[in-house]
PDB file of C-alpha atoms in Angstrom:
ATOM      1  CA  MET A   1     106.671 101.518 117.399  1.00 44.00           C
ATOM      2  CA  ALA A   2     110.443 101.041 117.233  1.00 56.00           C
ATOM      3  CA  ASN A   3     112.046 104.465 116.946  1.00 59.00           C
ATOM      4  CA  LEU A   4     115.431 105.674 115.783  1.00 57.00           C
ATOM      5  CA  ASP A   5     115.645 108.289 118.555  1.00 58.00           C
ATOM      6  CA  ASP A   6     116.784 105.923 121.300  1.00 56.00           C
ATOM      7  CA  ASP A   7     119.773 104.649 119.341  1.00 59.00           C
ATOM      8  CA  LEU A   8     120.894 107.658 117.328  1.00 61.00           C
ATOM      9  CA  GLU A   9     120.572 110.132 120.189  1.00 57.00           C
ATOM     10  CA  ASN A  10     122.604 107.886 122.482  1.00 54.00           C
ATOM     11  CA  ASP A  11     126.043 109.122 123.544  1.00 57.00           C
ATOM     12  CA  ASP A  12     127.539 106.054 121.867  1.00 81.00           C
ATOM     13  CA  LEU A  13     127.499 105.809 118.090  1.00 92.00           C
ATOM     14  CA  ALA A  14     124.889 103.368 116.815  1.00 93.00           C
ATOM     15  CA  ARG A  15     125.876 100.398 114.672  1.00 95.00           C
ATOM     16  CA  ILE A  16     122.546  99.023 113.519  1.00 96.00           C
ATOM     17  CA  MET A  17     121.728  96.146 111.195  1.00 96.00           C
ATOM     18  CA  VAL A  18     118.142  95.907 109.984  1.00 96.00           C
ATOM     19  CA  TYR A  19     117.304  92.752 108.056  1.00 96.00           C
ATOM     20  CA  GLY A  20     114.333  90.804 106.834  1.00 93.00           C
ATOM     21  CA  PRO A  21     112.516  89.780 103.651  1.00 92.00           C
ATOM     22  CA  PRO A  22     112.194  92.159 100.670  1.00 90.00           C
ATOM     23  CA  GLY A  23     109.460  94.767 100.995  1.00 88.00           C
ATOM     24  CA  SER A  24     109.404  94.829 104.800  1.00 90.00           C
ATOM     25  CA  ARG A  25     110.177  98.611 104.842  1.00 92.00           C
ATOM     26  CA  LYS A  26     113.747  98.362 106.118  1.00 94.00           C
ATOM     27  CA  THR A  27     115.133 101.140 103.900  1.00 94.00           C
ATOM     28  CA  TRP A  28     112.182 103.395 104.656  1.00 93.00           C
ATOM     29  CA  TRP A  29     112.765 102.964 108.403  1.00 94.00           C
ATOM     30  CA  ALA A  30     116.497 103.683 108.053  1.00 95.00           C
ATOM     31  CA  THR A  31     116.106 106.835 105.956  1.00 95.00           C
ATOM     32  CA  ARG A  32     113.690 108.270 108.515  1.00 94.00           C
ATOM     33  CA  ALA A  33     116.822 109.332 110.415  1.00 95.00           C
ATOM     34  CA  ALA A  34     116.549 112.453 108.250  1.00 96.00           C
ATOM     35  CA  GLU A  35     113.207 113.260 109.902  1.00 95.00           C
ATOM     36  CA  LEU A  36     115.062 113.407 113.228  1.00 94.00           C
ATOM     37  CA  GLY A  37     117.419 116.086 111.900  1.00 94.00           C
ATOM     38  CA  PHE A  38     120.340 113.830 110.991  1.00 96.00           C
ATOM     39  CA  ASN A  39     122.283 114.183 107.753  1.00 96.00           C
ATOM     40  CA  VAL A  40     121.861 110.910 105.841  1.00 96.00           C
ATOM     41  CA  ILE A  41     124.398 109.520 103.385  1.00 96.00           C
ATOM     42  CA  LEU A  42     122.588 106.758 101.492  1.00 96.00           C
ATOM     43  CA  ALA A  43     125.073 104.394  99.856  1.00 95.00           C
ATOM     44  CA  ASP A  44     122.478 103.058  97.422  1.00 95.00           C
ATOM     45  CA  LEU A  45     123.690  99.770  95.946  1.00 94.00           C
ATOM     46  CA  ASP A  46     120.192  98.336  95.577  1.00 92.00           C
ATOM     47  CA  ASN A  47     118.358 101.223  93.867  1.00 90.00           C
ATOM     48  CA  GLY A  48     116.140 101.791  96.883  1.00 88.00           C
ATOM     49  CA  TYR A  49     116.359 105.594  96.989  1.00 89.00           C
ATOM     50  CA  LYS A  50     112.809 106.127  95.674  1.00 90.00           C
ATOM     51  CA  ILE A  51     111.465 105.352  99.131  1.00 89.00           C
ATOM     52  CA  THR A  52     112.896 108.706 100.272  1.00 90.00           C
ATOM     53  CA  ARG A  53     110.102 110.426  98.325  1.00 91.00           C
ATOM     54  CA  GLN A  54     107.880 109.553 101.279  1.00 91.00           C
ATOM     55  CA  LEU A  55     109.977 111.765 103.569  1.00 94.00           C
ATOM     56  CA  SER A  56     108.961 115.341 104.315  1.00 95.00           C
ATOM     57  CA  PRO A  57     110.452 118.048 102.048  1.00 95.00           C
ATOM     58  CA  GLU A  58     112.723 119.238 104.875  1.00 96.00           C
ATOM     59  CA  ALA A  59     113.966 115.706 105.582  1.00 95.00           C
ATOM     60  CA  ARG A  60     114.683 115.051 101.879  1.00 94.00           C
ATOM     61  CA  LYS A  61     117.070 118.012 101.905  1.00 95.00           C
ATOM     62  CA  ARG A  62     119.165 116.150 104.478  1.00 95.00           C
ATOM     63  CA  VAL A  63     119.513 112.977 102.372  1.00 96.00           C
ATOM     64  CA  PHE A  64     122.521 112.632 100.055  1.00 94.00           C
ATOM     65  CA  ARG A  65     122.328 109.644  97.758  1.00 94.00           C
ATOM     66  CA  LEU A  66     125.403 107.896  96.370  1.00 93.00           C
ATOM     67  CA  ASP A  67     124.366 105.923  93.276  1.00 93.00           C
ATOM     68  CA  MET A  68     126.521 102.835  93.838  1.00 92.00           C
ATOM     69  CA  ARG A  69     124.614 100.373  91.701  1.00 92.00           C
ATOM     70  CA  ALA A  70     126.751  97.959  89.679  1.00 87.00           C
ATOM     71  CA  PRO A  71     128.499  99.616  86.697  1.00 86.00           C
ATOM     72  CA  ASN A  72     127.238  98.693  83.243  1.00 81.00           C
ATOM     73  CA  ASP A  73     130.622  97.461  82.007  1.00 78.00           C
ATOM     74  CA  GLY A  74     131.777  95.108  84.758  1.00 71.00           C
ATOM     75  CA  TYR A  75     132.549  95.203  88.451  1.00 70.00           C
ATOM     76  CA  ASP A  76     136.092  96.563  88.541  1.00 75.00           C
ATOM     77  CA  ASN A  77     136.245  99.734  90.671  1.00 81.00           C
ATOM     78  CA  CYS A  78     132.561  99.366  91.578  1.00 87.00           C
ATOM     79  CA  GLY A  79     130.655 101.265  94.257  1.00 88.00           C
ATOM     80  CA  ALA A  80     131.354  98.577  96.860  1.00 90.00           C
ATOM     81  CA  MET A  81     135.077  99.159  96.366  1.00 89.00           C
ATOM     82  CA  ALA A  82     134.669 102.915  96.797  1.00 90.00           C
ATOM     83  CA  LEU A  83     132.630 102.356  99.938  1.00 92.00           C
ATOM     84  CA  ALA A  84     135.203  99.957 101.381  1.00 91.00           C
ATOM     85  CA  HIS A  85     138.020 102.440 100.687  1.00 89.00           C
ATOM     86  CA  ALA A  86     136.117 105.329 102.275  1.00 92.00           C
ATOM     87  CA  MET A  87     135.225 103.295 105.365  1.00 93.00           C
ATOM     88  CA  ASN A  88     138.910 102.511 105.739  1.00 91.00           C
ATOM     89  CA  GLY A  89     139.498 106.214 106.310  1.00 89.00           C
ATOM     90  CA  ASN A  90     140.876 106.885 102.844  1.00 86.00           C
ATOM     91  CA  ALA A  91     139.678 109.963 100.977  1.00 85.00           C
ATOM     92  CA  CYS A  92     138.715 108.766  97.494  1.00 88.00           C
ATOM     93  CA  TYR A  93     136.810 109.840  94.412  1.00 90.00           C
ATOM     94  CA  PHE A  94     133.666 108.343  92.939  1.00 90.00           C
ATOM     95  CA  ASP A  95     132.406 108.914  89.401  1.00 89.00           C
ATOM     96  CA  GLU A  96     128.627 108.742  89.722  1.00 88.00           C
ATOM     97  CA  GLU A  97     128.180 108.851  85.934  1.00 88.00           C
ATOM     98  CA  THR A  98     130.033 105.554  85.439  1.00 88.00           C
ATOM     99  CA  ARG A  99     129.316 104.422  89.029  1.00 89.00           C
ATOM    100  CA  LYS A 100     132.988 103.661  89.637  1.00 88.00           C
ATOM    101  CA  TYR A 101     135.742 104.335  92.152  1.00 86.00           C
ATOM    102  CA  VAL A 102     138.474 106.526  90.640  1.00 85.00           C
ATOM    103  CA  GLY A 103     142.051 106.560  91.887  1.00 80.00           C
ATOM    104  CA  ARG A 104     143.727 109.919  92.400  1.00 79.00           C
ATOM    105  CA  SER A 105     146.040 109.271  89.435  1.00 78.00           C
ATOM    106  CA  LYS A 106     143.028 108.682  87.146  1.00 82.00           C
ATOM    107  CA  ILE A 107     141.318 112.015  87.843  1.00 83.00           C
ATOM    108  CA  GLU A 108     140.404 113.860  84.625  1.00 85.00           C
ATOM    109  CA  VAL A 109     140.660 117.644  84.604  1.00 85.00           C
ATOM    110  CA  GLY A 110     137.285 119.336  84.260  1.00 82.00           C
ATOM    111  CA  LYS A 111     135.247 116.268  85.159  1.00 86.00           C
ATOM    112  CA  LYS A 112     133.053 116.220  88.261  1.00 89.00           C
ATOM    113  CA  TYR A 113     133.585 113.589  90.946  1.00 90.00           C
ATOM    114  CA  ILE A 114     132.167 112.951  94.381  1.00 91.00           C
ATOM    115  CA  HIS A 115     134.933 113.306  96.948  1.00 91.00           C
ATOM    116  CA  LEU A 116     134.337 110.719  99.665  1.00 92.00           C
ATOM    117  CA  ASP A 117     136.005 111.551 102.968  1.00 92.00           C
ATOM    118  CA  PHE A 118     134.202 109.728 105.752  1.00 94.00           C
ATOM    119  CA  THR A 119     136.713 110.989 108.329  1.00 94.00           C
ATOM    120  CA  LYS A 120     134.749 114.267 108.303  1.00 94.00           C
ATOM    121  CA  LEU A 121     131.473 112.617 109.372  1.00 95.00           C
ATOM    122  CA  THR A 122     130.200 113.255 112.899  1.00 94.00           C
ATOM    123  CA  ALA A 123     127.561 112.061 115.345  1.00 94.00           C
ATOM    124  CA  ARG A 124     125.027 114.185 113.430  1.00 95.00           C
ATOM    125  CA  ASP A 125     125.534 112.012 110.341  1.00 96.00           C
ATOM    126  CA  VAL A 126     124.104 108.595 109.486  1.00 97.00           C
ATOM    127  CA  LEU A 127     125.682 106.369 106.835  1.00 97.00           C
ATOM    128  CA  ILE A 128     123.190 103.862 105.400  1.00 97.00           C
ATOM    129  CA  ILE A 129     124.502 100.890 103.414  1.00 97.00           C
ATOM    130  CA  ASP A 130     121.629  99.561 101.312  1.00 94.00           C
ATOM    131  CA  SER A 131     122.016  96.736 100.923  1.00 91.00           C
ATOM    132  CA  TRP A 132     124.615  94.471 102.517  1.00 96.00           C
ATOM    133  CA  THR A 133     123.487  91.734 100.134  1.00 94.00           C
ATOM    134  CA  ILE A 134     124.443  93.722  97.022  1.00 93.00           C
ATOM    135  CA  PHE A 135     127.596  95.057  98.702  1.00 93.00           C
ATOM    136  CA  VAL A 136     128.739  91.456  99.193  1.00 91.00           C
ATOM    137  CA  GLN A 137     127.782  90.490  95.635  1.00 88.00           C
ATOM    138  CA  GLN A 138     129.714  93.392  94.110  1.00 88.00           C
ATOM    139  CA  LEU A 139     132.849  92.548  96.079  1.00 84.00           C
ATOM    140  CA  GLY A 140     132.480  88.918  95.055  1.00 80.00           C
ATOM    141  CA  LEU A 141     132.482  89.880  91.369  1.00 77.00           C
ATOM    142  CA  VAL A 142     135.098  92.605  91.555  1.00 68.00           C
ATOM    143  CA  SER A 143     137.682  90.600  89.604  1.00 55.00           C
ATOM    144  CA  ARG A 144     137.275  90.397  85.817  1.00 48.00           C
ATOM    145  CA  SER A 145     138.494  86.806  85.912  1.00 47.00           C
ATOM    146  CA  VAL A 146     135.374  85.826  87.839  1.00 47.00           C
ATOM    147  CA  LEU A 147     133.232  87.271  85.052  1.00 45.00           C
ATOM    148  CA  ASP A 148     134.738  84.870  82.510  1.00 51.00           C
ATOM    149  CA  PRO A 149     131.758  82.738  81.382  1.00 46.00           C
ATOM    150  CA  ILE A 150     133.868  79.613  81.853  1.00 48.00           C
ATOM    151  CA  LYS A 151     134.623  80.471  85.488  1.00 50.00           C
ATOM    152  CA  ILE A 152     131.431  82.132  86.671  1.00 47.00           C
ATOM    153  CA  ALA A 153     129.511  78.900  87.309  1.00 50.00           C
ATOM    154  CA  LYS A 154     130.530  78.816  90.980  1.00 54.00           C
ATOM    155  CA  PHE A 155     133.013  80.255  93.435  1.00 53.00           C
ATOM    156  CA  GLU A 156     135.702  78.102  94.974  1.00 59.00           C
ATOM    157  CA  TRP A 157     135.976  78.064  98.762  1.00 54.00           C
ATOM    158  CA  ASP A 158     139.187  80.098  98.523  1.00 61.00           C
ATOM    159  CA  ASP A 159     137.245  82.898  96.797  1.00 64.00           C
ATOM    160  CA  TYR A 160     134.668  82.986  99.568  1.00 68.00           C
ATOM    161  CA  ALA A 161     137.437  83.043 102.175  1.00 74.00           C
ATOM    162  CA  LYS A 162     139.003  86.109 100.526  1.00 78.00           C
ATOM    163  CA  ILE A 163     135.653  87.928 100.386  1.00 82.00           C
ATOM    164  CA  ARG A 164     135.040  87.131 104.046  1.00 85.00           C
ATOM    165  CA  LEU A 165     138.391  88.662 105.013  1.00 86.00           C
ATOM    166  CA  VAL A 166     137.464  91.856 103.139  1.00 86.00           C
ATOM    167  CA  LEU A 167     134.039  91.975 104.807  1.00 91.00           C
ATOM    168  CA  ASP A 168     135.537  91.473 108.261  1.00 91.00           C
ATOM    169  CA  HIS A 169     137.930  94.347 107.545  1.00 91.00           C
ATOM    170  CA  VAL A 170     134.988  96.569 106.511  1.00 92.00           C
ATOM    171  CA  LEU A 171     133.082  95.654 109.686  1.00 94.00           C
ATOM    172  CA  SER A 172     136.144  96.441 111.794  1.00 94.00           C
ATOM    173  CA  ASN A 173     136.490  99.839 110.098  1.00 93.00           C
ATOM    174  CA  MET A 174     132.790 100.508 110.685  1.00 94.00           C
ATOM    175  CA  LYS A 175     133.395 100.410 114.433  1.00 93.00           C
ATOM    176  CA  ARG A 176     136.043 103.153 114.115  1.00 93.00           C
ATOM    177  CA  MET A 177     133.883 105.606 112.187  1.00 94.00           C
ATOM    178  CA  ASN A 178     132.741 108.833 113.857  1.00 94.00           C
ATOM    179  CA  CYS A 179     129.151 108.631 112.600  1.00 95.00           C
ATOM    180  CA  HIS A 180     126.162 106.350 113.053  1.00 96.00           C
ATOM    181  CA  VAL A 181     125.908 103.425 110.623  1.00 97.00           C
ATOM    182  CA  ILE A 182     122.790 101.533 109.538  1.00 97.00           C
ATOM    183  CA  VAL A 183     123.270  98.442 107.379  1.00 97.00           C
ATOM    184  CA  VAL A 184     120.215  97.133 105.529  1.00 97.00           C
ATOM    185  CA  GLY A 185     120.304  93.405 104.821  1.00 95.00           C
ATOM    186  CA  HIS A 186     118.149  90.473 103.830  1.00 94.00           C
ATOM    187  CA  SER A 187     117.269  87.380 105.813  1.00 93.00           C
ATOM    188  CA  GLU A 188     118.008  83.750 105.098  1.00 89.00           C
ATOM    189  CA  THR A 189     117.587  80.439 106.909  1.00 85.00           C
ATOM    190  CA  ASN A 190     120.641  78.414 107.815  1.00 77.00           C
ATOM    191  CA  ALA A 191     119.991  74.687 108.105  1.00 69.00           C
ATOM    192  CA  LYS A 192     122.877  73.232 110.088  1.00 67.00           C
ATOM    193  CA  ARG A 193     123.571  69.554 109.543  1.00 62.00           C
ATOM    194  CA  LYS A 194     124.638  67.255 112.326  1.00 61.00           C
ATOM    195  CA  LYS A 195     128.384  66.705 112.264  1.00 65.00           C
ATOM    196  CA  ASN A 196     127.964  62.939 112.087  1.00 66.00           C
ATOM    197  CA  ALA A 197     125.116  62.962 109.531  1.00 61.00           C
ATOM    198  CA  ALA A 198     125.641  60.738 106.513  1.00 63.00           C
ATOM    199  CA  GLU A 199     125.802  62.447 103.119  1.00 65.00           C
ATOM    200  CA  LYS A 200     122.538  60.875 101.879  1.00 64.00           C
ATOM    201  CA  GLU A 201     120.682  61.050 105.194  1.00 62.00           C
ATOM    202  CA  LYS A 202     117.199  62.582 104.971  1.00 61.00           C
ATOM    203  CA  PRO A 203     116.921  66.274 105.980  1.00 60.00           C
ATOM    204  CA  GLU A 204     114.453  65.563 108.788  1.00 60.00           C
ATOM    205  CA  THR A 205     117.072  63.461 110.586  1.00 64.00           C
ATOM    206  CA  ALA A 206     120.296  65.086 109.287  1.00 57.00           C
ATOM    207  CA  ILE A 207     119.478  68.701 110.237  1.00 62.00           C
ATOM    208  CA  GLU A 208     120.374  69.676 113.782  1.00 63.00           C
ATOM    209  CA  GLN A 209     119.122  73.283 113.796  1.00 67.00           C
ATOM    210  CA  ILE A 210     117.415  75.804 111.503  1.00 77.00           C
ATOM    211  CA  ARG A 211     118.132  79.444 112.353  1.00 82.00           C
ATOM    212  CA  LEU A 212     117.146  82.809 110.893  1.00 87.00           C
ATOM    213  CA  GLN A 213     120.043  85.203 110.256  1.00 90.00           C
ATOM    214  CA  PRO A 214     121.252  88.046 108.015  1.00 94.00           C
ATOM    215  CA  ALA A 215     122.463  86.940 104.578  1.00 92.00           C
ATOM    216  CA  SER A 216     126.182  87.432 103.887  1.00 92.00           C
ATOM    217  CA  ALA A 217     128.988  85.958 101.772  1.00 87.00           C
ATOM    218  CA  THR A 218     128.404  82.528 103.305  1.00 86.00           C
ATOM    219  CA  ARG A 219     125.921  81.161 105.811  1.00 85.00           C
ATOM    220  CA  ALA A 220     128.811  80.699 108.246  1.00 85.00           C
ATOM    221  CA  HIS A 221     129.642  84.409 107.971  1.00 89.00           C
ATOM    222  CA  GLY A 222     125.993  85.398 108.327  1.00 90.00           C
ATOM    223  CA  GLU A 223     125.866  83.340 111.518  1.00 88.00           C
ATOM    224  CA  VAL A 224     128.396  85.631 113.247  1.00 90.00           C
ATOM    225  CA  LEU A 225     127.504  88.909 111.492  1.00 93.00           C
ATOM    226  CA  ALA A 226     125.271  90.152 114.316  1.00 92.00           C
ATOM    227  CA  ALA A 227     128.253  90.347 116.684  1.00 92.00           C
ATOM    228  CA  SER A 228     129.569  93.404 114.784  1.00 94.00           C
ATOM    229  CA  PHE A 229     126.476  95.529 115.572  1.00 95.00           C
ATOM    230  CA  SER A 230     125.095  97.244 118.654  1.00 93.00           C
ATOM    231  CA  ASP A 231     121.543  96.577 117.444  1.00 94.00           C
ATOM    232  CA  VAL A 232     120.140  93.912 115.133  1.00 95.00           C
ATOM    233  CA  LEU A 233     116.480  94.421 114.220  1.00 95.00           C
ATOM    234  CA  TYR A 234     114.408  91.880 112.315  1.00 94.00           C
ATOM    235  CA  PHE A 235     111.670  93.279 110.035  1.00 94.00           C
ATOM    236  CA  GLU A 236     108.755  91.375 108.557  1.00 91.00           C
ATOM    237  CA  ILE A 237     105.135  91.849 107.504  1.00 89.00           C
ATOM    238  CA  PRO A 238     103.233  88.849 108.934  1.00 83.00           C
ATOM    239  CA  SER A 239     100.023  90.001 107.237  1.00 78.00           C
ATOM    240  CA  ALA A 240      98.689  92.931 105.239  1.00 74.00           C
ATOM    241  CA  LEU A 241      96.450  93.909 108.134  1.00 77.00           C
ATOM    242  CA  GLN A 242      99.162  93.745 110.763  1.00 77.00           C
ATOM    243  CA  GLY A 243     101.745  95.849 108.923  1.00 85.00           C
ATOM    244  CA  THR A 244     105.471  95.803 109.675  1.00 90.00           C
ATOM    245  CA  THR A 245     106.742  94.231 112.879  1.00 91.00           C
ATOM    246  CA  ILE A 246     110.223  94.805 114.289  1.00 92.00           C
ATOM    247  CA  GLU A 247     111.739  92.243 116.641  1.00 92.00           C
ATOM    248  CA  THR A 248     114.483  93.247 119.076  1.00 93.00           C
ATOM    249  CA  SER A 249     114.867  89.989 120.975  1.00 90.00           C
ATOM    250  CA  GLY A 250     116.520  86.914 119.502  1.00 84.00           C
ATOM    251  CA  SER A 251     117.572  83.438 120.592  1.00 82.00           C
ATOM    252  CA  VAL A 252     119.986  80.702 119.526  1.00 78.00           C
ATOM    253  CA  ASP A 253     117.671  80.142 116.549  1.00 81.00           C
ATOM    254  CA  PHE A 254     117.168  83.768 115.589  1.00 84.00           C
ATOM    255  CA  ASP A 255     119.297  86.941 115.355  1.00 90.00           C
ATOM    256  CA  ALA A 256     117.905  90.093 116.993  1.00 92.00           C
ATOM    257  CA  LYS A 257     119.082  92.345 119.813  1.00 92.00           C
ATOM    258  CA  SER A 258     119.013  95.978 120.908  1.00 91.00           C
ATOM    259  CA  ARG A 259     121.079  98.110 123.237  1.00 86.00           C
ATOM    260  CA  SER A 260     118.329 100.696 123.737  1.00 83.00           C
ATOM    261  CA  LEU A 261     114.961  99.144 122.887  1.00 86.00           C
ATOM    262  CA  ALA A 262     113.190  96.719 125.201  1.00 88.00           C
ATOM    263  CA  PRO A 263     113.270  93.093 123.986  1.00 90.00           C
ATOM    264  CA  LYS A 264     109.896  92.535 122.318  1.00 89.00           C
ATOM    265  CA  ILE A 265     107.981  92.705 119.033  1.00 89.00           C
ATOM    266  CA  TYR A 266     107.077  96.248 117.973  1.00 90.00           C
ATOM    267  CA  LYS A 267     104.341  97.150 115.507  1.00 87.00           C
ATOM    268  CA  TRP A 268     105.330  99.887 113.093  1.00 82.00           C
ATOM    269  CA  THR A 269     102.874 101.720 110.875  1.00 72.00           C
TER     270      THR A 269
END
């Protein structure tokens, strides 16, 4: 079975993306870092923390959950913003009751906040972002103007370009952090059209390539996302009898790679 030991115990800090369809046990695999003695900070944007109940009592003590689900009253100062600020090396405050980032000038006396200072994390800590999909969605809706019912129908290309710049900045900051990072994402297929294909040409003749990749702000961004990670592991459950499989070897049509694990398909039970 694919194990966390090889990557997290390596002298180099692990930057791991695990992706695949919903229910393929990605979050459960990532949080098992606590079973290896690591301190786990679970940035829970997707409400997946309940899976940690399957950990041993001792491991659960080493898991700290940040409830970063979308706030109930809009996306301004959401958990994704707090996470982006903290990954930038900025100490910031997070109000878990409202699930919002709080600027230093907005601190209320007597109220409890979570003080996020990721500069204090070490190689004995693992930051899990669960999930990249929701992280991207929150950042995409962070402006109140986007939430206007008249404007929410679709994003303009300029909006996607801005989100991509923010995501690239986050990924760059991830590489500078002093802890291990595991990003949990979802998979999508990217059907690439031939450059000279006519607009009304049938898919069977217009499509040049169909590839499997992590979902991101755009399919173009998802296509290059794997380059930011030391390991990219693809999870799926081909059948109920077979259980979860983890692939560590990819191709031009499929994103997967590993610095420490041999290139093959692992069975994980």
